[in-house]
Short mmCIF file of C-alpha atoms in Angstrom, two decimals:
data_model
loop_
_atom_site.label_atom_id
_atom_site.label_comp_id
_atom_site.label_asym_id
_atom_site.label_seq_id
_atom_site.Cartn_x
_atom_site.Cartn_y
_atom_site.Cartn_z
CA MET A 1130 0.82 20.76 -29.41
CA GLN A 1131 -1.38 19.21 -26.75
CA PHE A 1132 -0.72 16.72 -24.00
CA ARG A 1133 -2.48 14.28 -21.74
CA ILE A 1134 -1.64 12.83 -18.33
CA ASN A 1135 0.24 9.55 -18.82
CA THR A 1136 -2.21 7.20 -17.11
CA PRO A 1137 -2.10 4.42 -15.98
CA PRO A 1138 1.43 4.67 -14.59
CA ILE A 1139 0.64 8.21 -13.43
CA ILE A 1140 -2.09 8.63 -10.83
CA TYR A 1141 -2.99 11.89 -9.18
CA GLU A 1142 -5.45 13.64 -6.93
CA ILE A 1143 -6.23 17.31 -6.48
CA LEU A 1144 -6.96 18.26 -2.86
CA ASP A 1145 -7.95 21.82 -2.03
CA GLY A 1146 -6.18 22.94 -5.19
CA GLU A 1147 -2.97 21.01 -4.46
CA ALA A 1148 -1.85 18.20 -6.77
CA VAL A 1149 -0.37 14.95 -5.48
CA ILE A 1150 1.09 12.89 -8.32
CA LEU A 1151 2.52 9.36 -8.17
CA ASN A 1152 4.47 7.50 -10.83
CA LEU A 1153 3.69 3.83 -10.13
CA ASP A 1154 6.32 2.60 -12.59
CA LYS A 1155 9.21 4.55 -11.09
CA GLY A 1156 8.36 4.83 -7.39
CA ILE A 1157 8.61 8.62 -7.59
CA TYR A 1158 6.06 11.14 -6.39
CA TYR A 1159 5.62 14.83 -7.06
CA SER A 1160 3.93 18.01 -5.97
CA LEU A 1161 3.46 21.30 -7.82
CA ASN A 1162 3.62 24.96 -6.94
CA GLU A 1163 0.77 27.36 -7.71
CA VAL A 1164 1.55 28.00 -11.37
CA GLY A 1165 2.44 24.36 -11.86
CA LYS A 1166 -1.01 23.40 -10.60
CA GLU A 1167 -2.68 25.76 -13.06
CA ILE A 1168 -0.68 24.34 -15.97
CA TRP A 1169 -1.56 20.83 -14.74
CA ARG A 1170 -5.23 21.78 -14.87
CA GLN A 1171 -4.80 23.13 -18.37
CA ILE A 1172 -3.06 19.94 -19.51
CA GLY A 1173 -6.02 17.94 -18.24
CA ALA A 1174 -8.36 20.24 -20.18
CA HIS A 1175 -6.28 19.74 -23.35
CA TYR A 1176 -5.06 23.30 -23.86
CA THR A 1177 -2.18 23.74 -26.31
CA TRP A 1178 1.15 25.00 -25.06
CA GLN A 1179 0.52 28.32 -26.86
CA GLU A 1180 -2.82 28.74 -25.11
CA MET A 1181 -1.06 28.03 -21.81
CA VAL A 1182 1.54 30.71 -22.50
CA ASP A 1183 -1.18 33.19 -23.48
CA SER A 1184 -3.04 32.52 -20.21
CA PHE A 1185 -0.30 34.09 -18.07
CA HIS A 1186 1.14 37.56 -17.69
CA SER A 1187 4.41 38.68 -16.15
CA ASP A 1188 6.32 41.93 -15.66
CA GLN A 1189 9.27 40.07 -17.11
CA GLY A 1190 7.59 39.77 -20.48
CA GLU A 1191 6.10 37.17 -22.78
CA GLU A 1192 9.39 35.44 -23.52
CA PHE A 1193 9.88 34.75 -19.79
CA VAL A 1194 6.44 33.16 -19.61
CA LYS A 1195 6.98 31.14 -22.79
CA ASN A 1196 10.36 29.80 -21.66
CA GLY A 1197 8.98 28.94 -18.23
CA VAL A 1198 5.96 27.08 -19.57
CA LEU A 1199 7.95 25.16 -22.19
CA ALA A 1200 10.67 24.20 -19.71
CA PHE A 1201 8.01 22.93 -17.32
CA LEU A 1202 6.23 20.91 -20.02
CA THR A 1203 9.55 19.46 -21.13
CA GLN A 1204 10.32 18.41 -17.56
CA LEU A 1205 6.91 16.75 -17.24
CA GLU A 1206 7.52 14.89 -20.52
CA GLU A 1207 11.01 13.78 -19.48
CA GLU A 1208 9.56 12.43 -16.23
CA LYS A 1209 6.95 10.61 -18.38
CA ILE A 1210 4.19 12.33 -16.42
CA ILE A 1211 2.62 13.68 -19.64
CA VAL A 1212 2.68 12.52 -23.24
CA GLU A 1213 1.78 14.27 -26.49
CA ASP A 1214 -1.83 13.87 -27.52
CA LYS A 1215 -4.23 15.49 -29.95
CA ASN A 1216 -7.65 16.41 -28.68
CA ASP A 1217 -10.28 18.52 -30.44
CA SER A 1218 -12.56 19.08 -27.44
CA VAL A 1219 -13.94 22.57 -26.94
CA ARG A 1220 -11.79 24.69 -24.67
CA GLU A 1221 -13.01 27.78 -22.86
CA LYS A 1222 -11.03 30.97 -23.13
CA LEU A 1223 -8.59 31.22 -20.23
CA THR A 1224 -8.44 34.21 -17.90
CA LYS A 1225 -4.96 35.68 -17.66
CA LYS A 1226 -3.20 34.90 -14.41
CA PRO A 1227 0.06 36.16 -12.91
CA PHE A 1228 3.05 34.00 -13.74
CA ASN A 1229 6.07 32.87 -11.81
CA THR A 1230 8.30 29.93 -12.61
CA PRO A 1231 6.35 26.67 -12.34
CA HIS A 1232 8.05 24.14 -10.13
CA LEU A 1233 7.80 20.35 -10.00
CA GLN A 1234 8.93 19.02 -6.62
CA ILE A 1235 10.30 15.53 -7.15
CA TYR A 1236 10.55 12.99 -4.30
CA HIS A 1237 12.93 10.09 -4.93
CA ASP A 1238 13.06 8.75 -1.41
CA MET A 1239 10.89 5.72 -2.08
CA LYS A 1240 12.00 4.59 -5.51
CA ASP A 1241 14.12 1.80 -4.05
CA LEU A 1242 10.87 0.13 -2.98
CA LEU A 1243 10.22 -0.60 -6.65
CA LEU A 1244 13.58 -2.12 -7.43
CA LEU A 1245 13.02 -5.55 -8.88
CA ASP A 1246 14.77 -8.27 -6.92
CA PRO A 1247 17.17 -10.06 -9.26
CA ILE A 1248 16.38 -13.70 -10.01
CA HIS A 1249 19.34 -15.70 -8.75
CA GLU A 1250 18.06 -19.25 -9.00
CA VAL A 1251 14.98 -21.09 -10.08
CA ASP A 1252 13.70 -24.44 -8.89
CA GLN A 1253 13.15 -27.45 -11.17
CA ALA A 1254 9.73 -26.23 -12.29
CA GLY A 1255 11.05 -22.76 -13.07
CA TRP A 1256 9.86 -20.77 -10.04
CA PRO A 1257 12.32 -18.15 -8.78
CA VAL A 1258 13.78 -19.14 -5.44
CA ALA A 1259 13.96 -16.55 -2.64
CA PRO A 1260 17.52 -15.25 -2.14
CA MET B 79 16.15 -23.96 -17.96
CA LYS B 80 13.06 -24.64 -19.99
CA TRP B 81 9.75 -22.90 -19.46
CA ILE B 82 6.86 -25.24 -20.12
CA ARG B 83 4.23 -23.63 -22.33
CA GLN B 84 1.04 -24.95 -23.78
CA ASP B 85 0.38 -24.26 -27.43
CA GLY B 86 -1.17 -20.85 -27.50
CA PRO B 87 -1.51 -18.58 -24.49
CA LEU B 88 -2.65 -20.07 -21.19
CA ARG B 89 -5.36 -17.88 -19.75
CA PRO B 90 -5.43 -16.85 -16.09
CA GLU B 91 -8.71 -18.75 -15.63
CA ALA B 92 -7.12 -22.01 -16.79
CA PHE B 93 -3.95 -21.61 -14.73
CA PHE B 94 -5.99 -20.76 -11.63
CA GLU B 95 -7.94 -24.03 -12.06
CA ILE B 96 -4.69 -25.97 -12.47
CA LEU B 97 -3.30 -24.53 -9.22
CA TYR B 98 -6.58 -24.85 -7.33
CA ALA B 99 -6.69 -28.52 -8.33
CA LYS B 100 -3.09 -28.86 -7.11
CA PHE B 101 -4.07 -27.46 -3.70
CA GLN B 102 -6.99 -29.87 -3.43
CA GLU B 103 -4.68 -32.73 -4.38
CA VAL B 104 -1.98 -31.87 -1.77
CA ALA B 105 -4.47 -30.85 0.93
CA PRO B 106 -7.34 -33.35 0.96
CA ASN B 107 -7.97 -32.50 4.65
CA PRO B 108 -6.90 -28.89 5.07
CA SER B 109 -6.65 -27.22 8.48
CA PRO B 110 -9.23 -24.41 8.63
CA TYR B 111 -8.72 -21.09 10.40
CA PHE B 112 -11.34 -18.33 10.49
CA ILE B 113 -10.77 -14.59 10.89
CA GLY B 114 -12.96 -11.47 10.79
CA ILE B 115 -12.06 -8.11 9.20
CA ASN B 116 -14.42 -5.20 8.43
CA ASN B 117 -17.43 -7.22 9.64
CA LYS B 118 -16.62 -9.86 7.02
CA LYS B 119 -15.46 -13.41 7.62
CA ILE B 120 -12.55 -15.10 5.92
CA LYS B 121 -11.63 -18.79 5.86
CA LEU B 122 -7.98 -19.78 5.60
CA LEU B 123 -7.43 -23.39 4.54
CA PHE B 124 -3.91 -24.53 5.36
CA ALA B 125 -2.45 -27.62 3.73
CA ASN B 126 -1.33 -28.76 7.17
CA ASP B 127 -1.08 -27.74 10.83
CA LEU B 128 2.62 -26.98 10.43
CA PHE B 129 1.85 -24.18 7.98
CA LEU B 130 -1.05 -22.95 10.11
CA LYS B 131 1.04 -22.64 13.26
CA HIS B 132 3.90 -20.96 11.38
CA PHE B 133 1.76 -18.41 9.61
CA THR B 134 -1.03 -17.31 11.94
CA PRO B 135 0.52 -15.63 15.04
CA ALA B 136 0.00 -12.18 13.46
CA LEU B 137 -3.70 -12.95 12.86
CA GLU B 138 -4.56 -14.63 16.14
CA HIS B 139 -6.48 -11.63 17.54
CA LEU B 140 -8.88 -11.81 14.56
CA ARG B 141 -9.66 -15.48 15.03
CA MET B 142 -13.26 -16.62 15.00
CA ASP B 143 -15.16 -19.84 15.35
CA ASP B 144 -16.23 -21.82 12.30
CA CYS B 145 -18.69 -19.71 10.30
CA GLU B 146 -20.05 -18.82 6.86
CA THR B 147 -17.37 -16.85 5.06
CA GLU B 148 -17.08 -14.35 2.24
CA LEU B 149 -13.54 -15.23 1.16
CA THR B 150 -11.60 -18.51 1.14
CA ILE B 151 -7.81 -18.52 0.96
CA CYS B 152 -5.98 -21.79 0.21
CA LEU B 153 -2.39 -21.93 1.47
CA TRP B 154 0.32 -24.50 0.83
CA ASP B 155 4.01 -24.91 0.21
CA SER B 156 5.79 -27.54 -1.86
CA HIS B 157 8.27 -28.59 0.80
CA SER B 158 5.97 -29.50 3.70
CA THR B 159 3.45 -31.16 1.36
CA GLY B 160 6.13 -33.05 -0.57
CA SER B 161 4.64 -31.80 -3.81
CA THR B 162 5.82 -30.09 -6.98
CA MET B 163 4.20 -27.04 -8.45
CA PRO B 164 3.18 -26.78 -12.12
CA ALA B 165 5.63 -24.63 -14.06
CA PRO B 166 4.77 -20.93 -14.37
CA PRO B 167 3.43 -20.17 -17.86
CA TRP B 168 5.38 -16.91 -18.10
CA THR B 169 9.05 -16.01 -18.40
CA HIS B 170 11.58 -14.16 -16.29
CA ASP B 171 10.98 -11.06 -18.40
CA ASP B 172 7.34 -10.94 -17.38
CA TYR B 173 8.05 -10.10 -13.73
CA LEU B 174 7.27 -6.46 -12.92
CA PRO B 175 7.88 -4.21 -9.90
CA ARG B 176 5.40 -4.51 -7.03
CA GLY B 177 4.99 -8.21 -7.76
CA GLY B 178 3.21 -7.83 -11.08
CA ILE B 179 3.29 -10.39 -13.89
CA ARG B 180 2.91 -8.90 -17.36
CA GLY B 181 -0.31 -9.90 -19.09
CA TRP B 182 -1.64 -11.97 -16.20
CA GLU B 183 -4.25 -9.76 -14.60
CA ASN B 184 -7.74 -9.09 -15.87
CA GLU B 185 -11.12 -7.99 -14.58
CA ARG B 186 -11.65 -11.24 -12.73
CA PHE B 187 -8.17 -12.35 -11.64
CA SER B 188 -5.40 -10.63 -9.71
CA ILE B 189 -1.98 -12.20 -9.43
CA SER B 190 1.33 -11.36 -7.85
CA PHE B 191 4.69 -13.10 -7.42
CA GLN B 192 6.97 -11.52 -4.82
CA LEU B 193 10.52 -12.23 -6.00
CA GLY B 194 12.09 -11.28 -2.68
CA SER B 195 10.02 -13.82 -0.76
CA SER B 196 9.11 -16.31 -3.51
CA ILE B 197 5.39 -16.10 -2.77
CA LEU B 198 2.59 -16.47 -5.31
CA SER B 199 -0.79 -14.85 -4.60
CA PHE B 200 -3.68 -15.44 -6.99
CA TYR B 201 -7.26 -14.21 -6.52
CA ASP B 202 -10.50 -15.07 -8.31
CA LYS B 203 -12.81 -12.12 -7.64
CA GLU B 204 -15.83 -13.89 -9.05
CA ARG B 205 -15.74 -16.88 -6.70
CA ASN B 206 -13.90 -15.11 -3.85
CA ILE B 207 -11.27 -17.84 -3.72
CA ALA B 208 -7.57 -17.04 -3.41
CA LEU B 209 -4.44 -19.17 -3.60
CA PHE B 210 -1.24 -18.61 -1.64
CA TRP B 211 1.80 -20.72 -2.45
CA THR B 212 5.47 -20.67 -1.60
CA SER B 213 8.16 -23.23 -2.26
CA ASP B 214 9.12 -23.74 1.40
CA LEU B 215 7.33 -22.21 4.37
CA ARG B 216 10.60 -22.25 6.34
CA THR B 217 12.01 -19.62 3.96
CA ILE B 218 9.11 -17.17 4.34
CA PRO B 219 10.87 -13.94 5.41
CA TYR B 220 10.09 -12.53 8.87
CA TRP B 221 8.37 -9.49 7.40
CA GLU B 222 5.90 -11.76 5.52
CA ARG B 223 5.11 -13.65 8.73
CA GLY B 224 4.51 -10.29 10.36
CA ALA B 225 2.10 -9.10 7.65
CA PRO B 226 0.75 -12.23 5.97
CA LEU B 227 -1.51 -12.25 2.90
CA LEU B 228 -1.13 -8.53 2.18
CA ALA B 229 -1.70 -8.86 -1.58
CA ILE B 230 -4.81 -11.02 -1.27
CA LEU B 231 -6.33 -8.97 1.53
CA GLN B 232 -5.61 -5.78 -0.46
CA TRP B 233 -7.40 -7.06 -3.57
CA TRP B 234 -10.33 -8.34 -1.54
CA GLY B 235 -10.41 -5.17 0.54
CA GLU B 236 -10.62 -2.96 -2.57
CA GLN B 237 -13.67 -4.96 -3.61
CA GLN B 238 -15.21 -4.09 -0.23
CA GLY B 239 -14.73 -0.41 -0.98
CA GLY B 240 -11.78 -0.02 1.38
CA SER B 241 -8.03 -0.39 1.29
CA ILE B 242 -5.10 -1.61 3.27
CA ILE B 243 -2.84 1.33 4.06
CA HIS B 244 0.67 1.70 5.37
CA ALA B 245 -0.13 3.31 8.70
CA GLY B 246 -0.19 2.77 12.42
CA ALA B 247 -3.45 3.24 14.29
CA VAL B 248 -4.11 3.98 17.97
CA GLY B 249 -7.15 5.21 19.85
CA THR B 250 -10.08 4.03 21.90
CA LYS B 251 -13.22 2.15 20.93
CA GLU B 252 -14.88 5.56 20.43
CA GLY B 253 -12.28 6.86 18.03
CA GLY B 254 -8.64 7.09 17.09
CA VAL B 255 -6.02 8.31 14.69
CA LEU B 256 -3.85 7.04 11.90
CA LEU B 257 -0.09 7.45 12.14
CA VAL B 258 1.33 7.92 8.66
CA GLY B 259 4.74 8.51 7.16
CA LYS B 260 7.72 6.65 5.85
CA GLY B 261 10.02 4.48 7.91
CA GLY B 262 12.02 6.26 10.59
CA SER B 263 9.47 8.98 11.23
CA GLY B 264 8.52 7.68 14.67
CA LYS B 265 5.36 5.84 13.63
CA SER B 266 6.22 2.51 15.27
CA THR B 267 7.54 4.09 18.47
CA THR B 268 4.38 6.17 18.77
CA ALA B 269 2.10 3.19 18.10
CA LEU B 270 3.90 0.83 20.47
CA SER B 271 4.26 3.34 23.27
CA SER B 272 0.44 3.50 23.33
CA LEU B 273 0.44 0.00 24.86
CA ASN B 274 1.74 1.61 28.04
CA SER B 275 -0.92 4.36 28.11
CA SER B 276 -4.68 4.86 28.19
CA LEU B 277 -4.79 4.31 24.42
CA PHE B 278 -5.45 1.06 22.63
CA TYR B 279 -3.38 -0.33 19.79
CA ALA B 280 -4.75 -1.38 16.40
CA ALA B 281 -1.75 -1.27 14.08
CA ASP B 282 1.92 -0.51 13.76
CA ASP B 283 2.52 -0.83 10.02
CA TYR B 284 -0.62 -1.85 8.10
CA CYS B 285 -4.33 -1.54 8.76
CA PHE B 286 -7.55 -1.67 6.76
CA VAL B 287 -9.71 1.43 6.25
CA SER B 288 -13.25 1.59 5.03
CA LYS B 289 -15.78 3.45 7.16
CA GLU B 290 -13.55 2.77 10.17
CA VAL B 291 -10.01 1.58 10.67
CA TRP B 292 -9.62 -2.17 11.23
CA SER B 293 -6.71 -3.97 12.81
CA LEU B 294 -5.06 -6.57 10.57
CA TYR B 295 -2.02 -7.82 12.45
CA THR B 296 -0.83 -8.02 16.04
CA SER B 297 2.74 -7.98 14.89
CA ALA B 298 5.12 -5.09 15.24
CA LYS B 299 8.37 -4.71 13.29
CA VAL B 300 10.76 -2.52 15.24
CA ASP B 301 14.40 -1.81 14.72
CA TRP B 302 16.57 -2.95 17.60
CA LYS B 303 17.63 0.57 18.59
CA THR B 304 14.02 1.76 18.90
CA LEU B 305 13.09 -1.33 20.88
CA LYS B 306 15.44 -0.24 23.66
CA LYS B 307 13.25 2.86 24.17
CA LEU B 308 10.22 0.59 24.76
CA PRO B 309 11.21 -1.55 27.75
CA HIS B 310 7.57 -2.41 28.51
CA LEU B 311 7.68 -4.72 25.47
CA ASN B 312 10.29 -6.98 27.12
CA PRO B 313 12.52 -6.95 24.04
CA PRO B 314 13.74 -10.36 22.88
CA PRO B 315 17.46 -10.97 22.36
CA GLU B 316 18.80 -9.32 19.22
CA THR B 317 19.12 -11.50 16.12
CA ASN B 318 20.68 -11.02 12.68
CA GLU B 319 17.40 -9.84 11.21
CA GLU B 320 17.21 -6.16 10.37
CA LYS B 321 14.30 -5.67 12.77
CA ALA B 322 12.66 -7.43 15.68
CA LEU B 323 9.31 -9.05 14.96
CA LEU B 324 7.01 -9.03 17.97
CA PHE B 325 3.59 -10.61 18.31
CA LEU B 326 1.49 -8.61 20.76
CA TYR B 327 -1.27 -11.18 21.21
CA PRO B 328 -1.99 -12.67 23.72
CA THR B 329 0.36 -10.78 26.07
CA TRP B 330 -1.19 -7.39 25.28
CA LYS B 331 -4.69 -8.69 24.58
CA GLU B 332 -6.33 -6.12 26.89
CA ARG B 333 -4.65 -3.20 25.09
CA LEU B 334 -5.61 -4.27 21.55
CA VAL B 335 -8.63 -2.89 19.71
CA ALA B 336 -10.19 -4.48 16.61
CA HIS B 337 -11.57 -1.30 15.05
CA PHE B 338 -12.59 2.28 15.75
CA PRO B 339 -13.94 5.37 13.95
CA LEU B 340 -11.24 7.60 12.51
CA ARG B 341 -10.91 11.10 13.95
CA ALA B 342 -7.69 12.38 12.36
CA ILE B 343 -4.50 11.62 10.51
CA PHE B 344 -1.27 12.31 12.36
CA ILE B 345 2.12 12.64 10.66
CA PRO B 346 4.78 11.95 13.33
CA ARG B 347 8.07 13.77 13.06
CA ILE B 348 10.97 14.12 15.46
CA ALA B 349 11.03 17.53 17.16
CA GLN B 350 12.10 19.40 20.30
CA GLU B 351 8.72 19.21 22.00
CA THR B 352 5.49 17.29 21.56
CA LYS B 353 2.63 19.17 19.95
CA LEU B 354 0.07 19.03 17.17
CA ILE B 355 0.27 21.38 14.19
CA PRO B 356 -2.56 21.37 11.62
CA CYS B 357 -1.57 20.49 8.06
CA SER B 358 -3.30 20.21 4.71
CA ALA B 359 -5.03 17.23 3.15
CA ALA B 360 -2.37 17.21 0.43
CA GLU B 361 0.40 16.97 3.03
CA ALA B 362 -1.44 14.08 4.67
CA LEU B 363 -1.85 12.29 1.33
CA ILE B 364 1.84 12.76 0.50
CA ALA B 365 2.72 11.23 3.88
CA LEU B 366 0.30 8.32 3.43
CA ALA B 367 -0.02 7.38 -0.23
CA PRO B 368 3.48 6.87 -1.69
CA SER B 369 4.63 4.36 0.93
CA THR B 370 1.30 2.53 0.66
CA MET B 371 1.19 2.43 -3.13
CA PHE B 372 4.86 1.56 -3.62
CA GLN B 373 5.03 -1.09 -0.88
CA LEU B 374 1.71 -2.86 -1.18
CA PRO B 375 1.88 -5.50 -3.87
CA ARG B 376 -0.50 -4.52 -6.67
CA ALA B 377 -2.38 -1.74 -4.88
CA SER B 378 -4.51 -0.10 -7.55
CA LYS B 379 -5.73 3.39 -8.38
CA ARG B 380 -8.80 2.57 -6.29
CA ALA B 381 -6.62 2.37 -3.18
CA PHE B 382 -5.19 5.81 -3.98
CA GLU B 383 -8.70 7.22 -4.36
CA THR B 384 -9.69 5.71 -1.00
CA MET B 385 -6.72 7.41 0.65
CA ALA B 386 -7.45 10.74 -1.05
CA ASN B 387 -11.08 10.60 0.10
CA LEU B 388 -9.89 9.78 3.61
CA THR B 389 -7.65 12.85 3.72
CA ARG B 390 -10.55 14.98 2.48
CA SER B 391 -12.89 13.75 5.19
CA ILE B 392 -10.88 14.04 8.42
CA PRO B 393 -8.40 16.64 9.72
CA ALA B 394 -4.65 16.10 9.55
CA TYR B 395 -1.86 17.24 11.85
CA TYR B 396 1.87 17.01 12.17
CA LEU B 397 2.53 15.22 15.46
CA ASN B 398 5.78 16.73 16.66
CA LEU B 399 7.48 14.12 18.84
CA GLY B 400 9.39 15.45 21.79
CA PRO B 401 11.84 13.30 23.72
CA ASN B 402 9.31 12.35 26.43
CA ILE B 403 7.61 9.26 24.96
CA PRO B 404 4.72 9.03 27.50
CA GLU B 405 3.85 12.65 26.70
CA VAL B 406 3.25 11.64 23.07
CA SER B 407 0.60 9.08 24.06
CA GLU B 408 -0.99 11.61 26.43
CA THR B 409 -1.21 14.17 23.63
CA ILE B 410 -2.90 11.68 21.34
CA ALA B 411 -5.26 10.51 24.11
CA GLU B 412 -6.25 14.09 24.92
CA PHE B 413 -6.97 14.79 21.26
CA VAL B 414 -9.04 11.63 20.84
CA ASN B 415 -11.04 12.35 24.01
CA ASP B 416 -11.71 15.92 22.89
CA GLN B 417 -12.80 14.77 19.44
CA CYS B 418 -15.09 12.09 20.85
CA HIS B 419 -16.58 14.61 23.32
CA TYR B 420 -17.13 17.09 20.48
CA SER B 421 -18.77 14.38 18.39
CA GLY B 422 -21.11 13.56 21.24
CA VAL B 423 -19.67 10.07 21.70
#
């Protein structure tokens, strides 16, 4: 299974290897730890989840890596940051990297800014009137 | 309540013409007002002097004489013009967060309706004409009077290759810094305390960045408790509004600066002592971008890219704010002077 970044509601920039991700529909923003950033890069390059798992190694074994990667992808899907997508583009073989649990830092402190004001009244022409 | 619809979908182009014609009908002799931002000139055409006087205090420092302009904004309200507005050709369900209207933006037109303030903004990028309408100018909230025309200036600014950002800005004519972060971080206190220092003030809440930072408004929105720490501002009596709205022009005219080159991004935070601590570009973008993107009506991906490029191009620091307010301004001034000296300015 492959994924893509859920643009346009999701916008992101990579600065010096760090990812800053905004969800314009929800008013939530995110950052990623080191392994999370690598998986993010692999999502953008259309690697399958199995290829992602195979690209990491851990003293705690393959199952640990697999569970960590899948849990992270599930979290990204639940946040609607990524969606499933098929892509047949050529993908280079990945070099194995050390694995620790990928982490998505979620910031909710601004989501109230996106709350839609309720429409209480409208004028005769149908324009909402300020509360 | 019945929504009036034409047969078939009404296109943005057609509705813009309907509203533009309405403005010309209600304002046969509009009151003109000229301002300059980013070396560009903008003409505001107010339906009447009443609207002009009510809406321009925050822009007064940008005022220019009559001139050729690159953008024209037509402003009116139904109440003071005794007019009625054509019905909106969309439904309640079409209103989106950040002022969006589903299906009503395209390559040429940008549109926004702010439900909280009942303000319509509509921009034709091809002709550089924008429309600003509200039902009654007396009901424009204080925060809109403090930062007027944000949506229109944002859309126009993106076309200029820049962006409005949620940031304070202080410095000298040779250079200065942005103050970024969400509300309560000390941004406003830091910006306003500069008025009582060797620094000059460009912004408290919003400014425009392209190659330099440009002042947009002389207003400052400050909560009443913070205002007590800034006695040099001669705080007005407290009202029921959540924050005080101050207009710094013309009282502080000599301490205001229209624009300066950017030297750094500062992220204020309350601390035990005042000092600067370097931080990453990603930390600066996290402090700057979310509040800008989520507050500015209809800010686009282009604005985010502008902010990301900004954080890549200049250094960023946490500005730890100790209890001694004058020391904060001195720290910023020292940094700016050092940077300008280093740059050979």
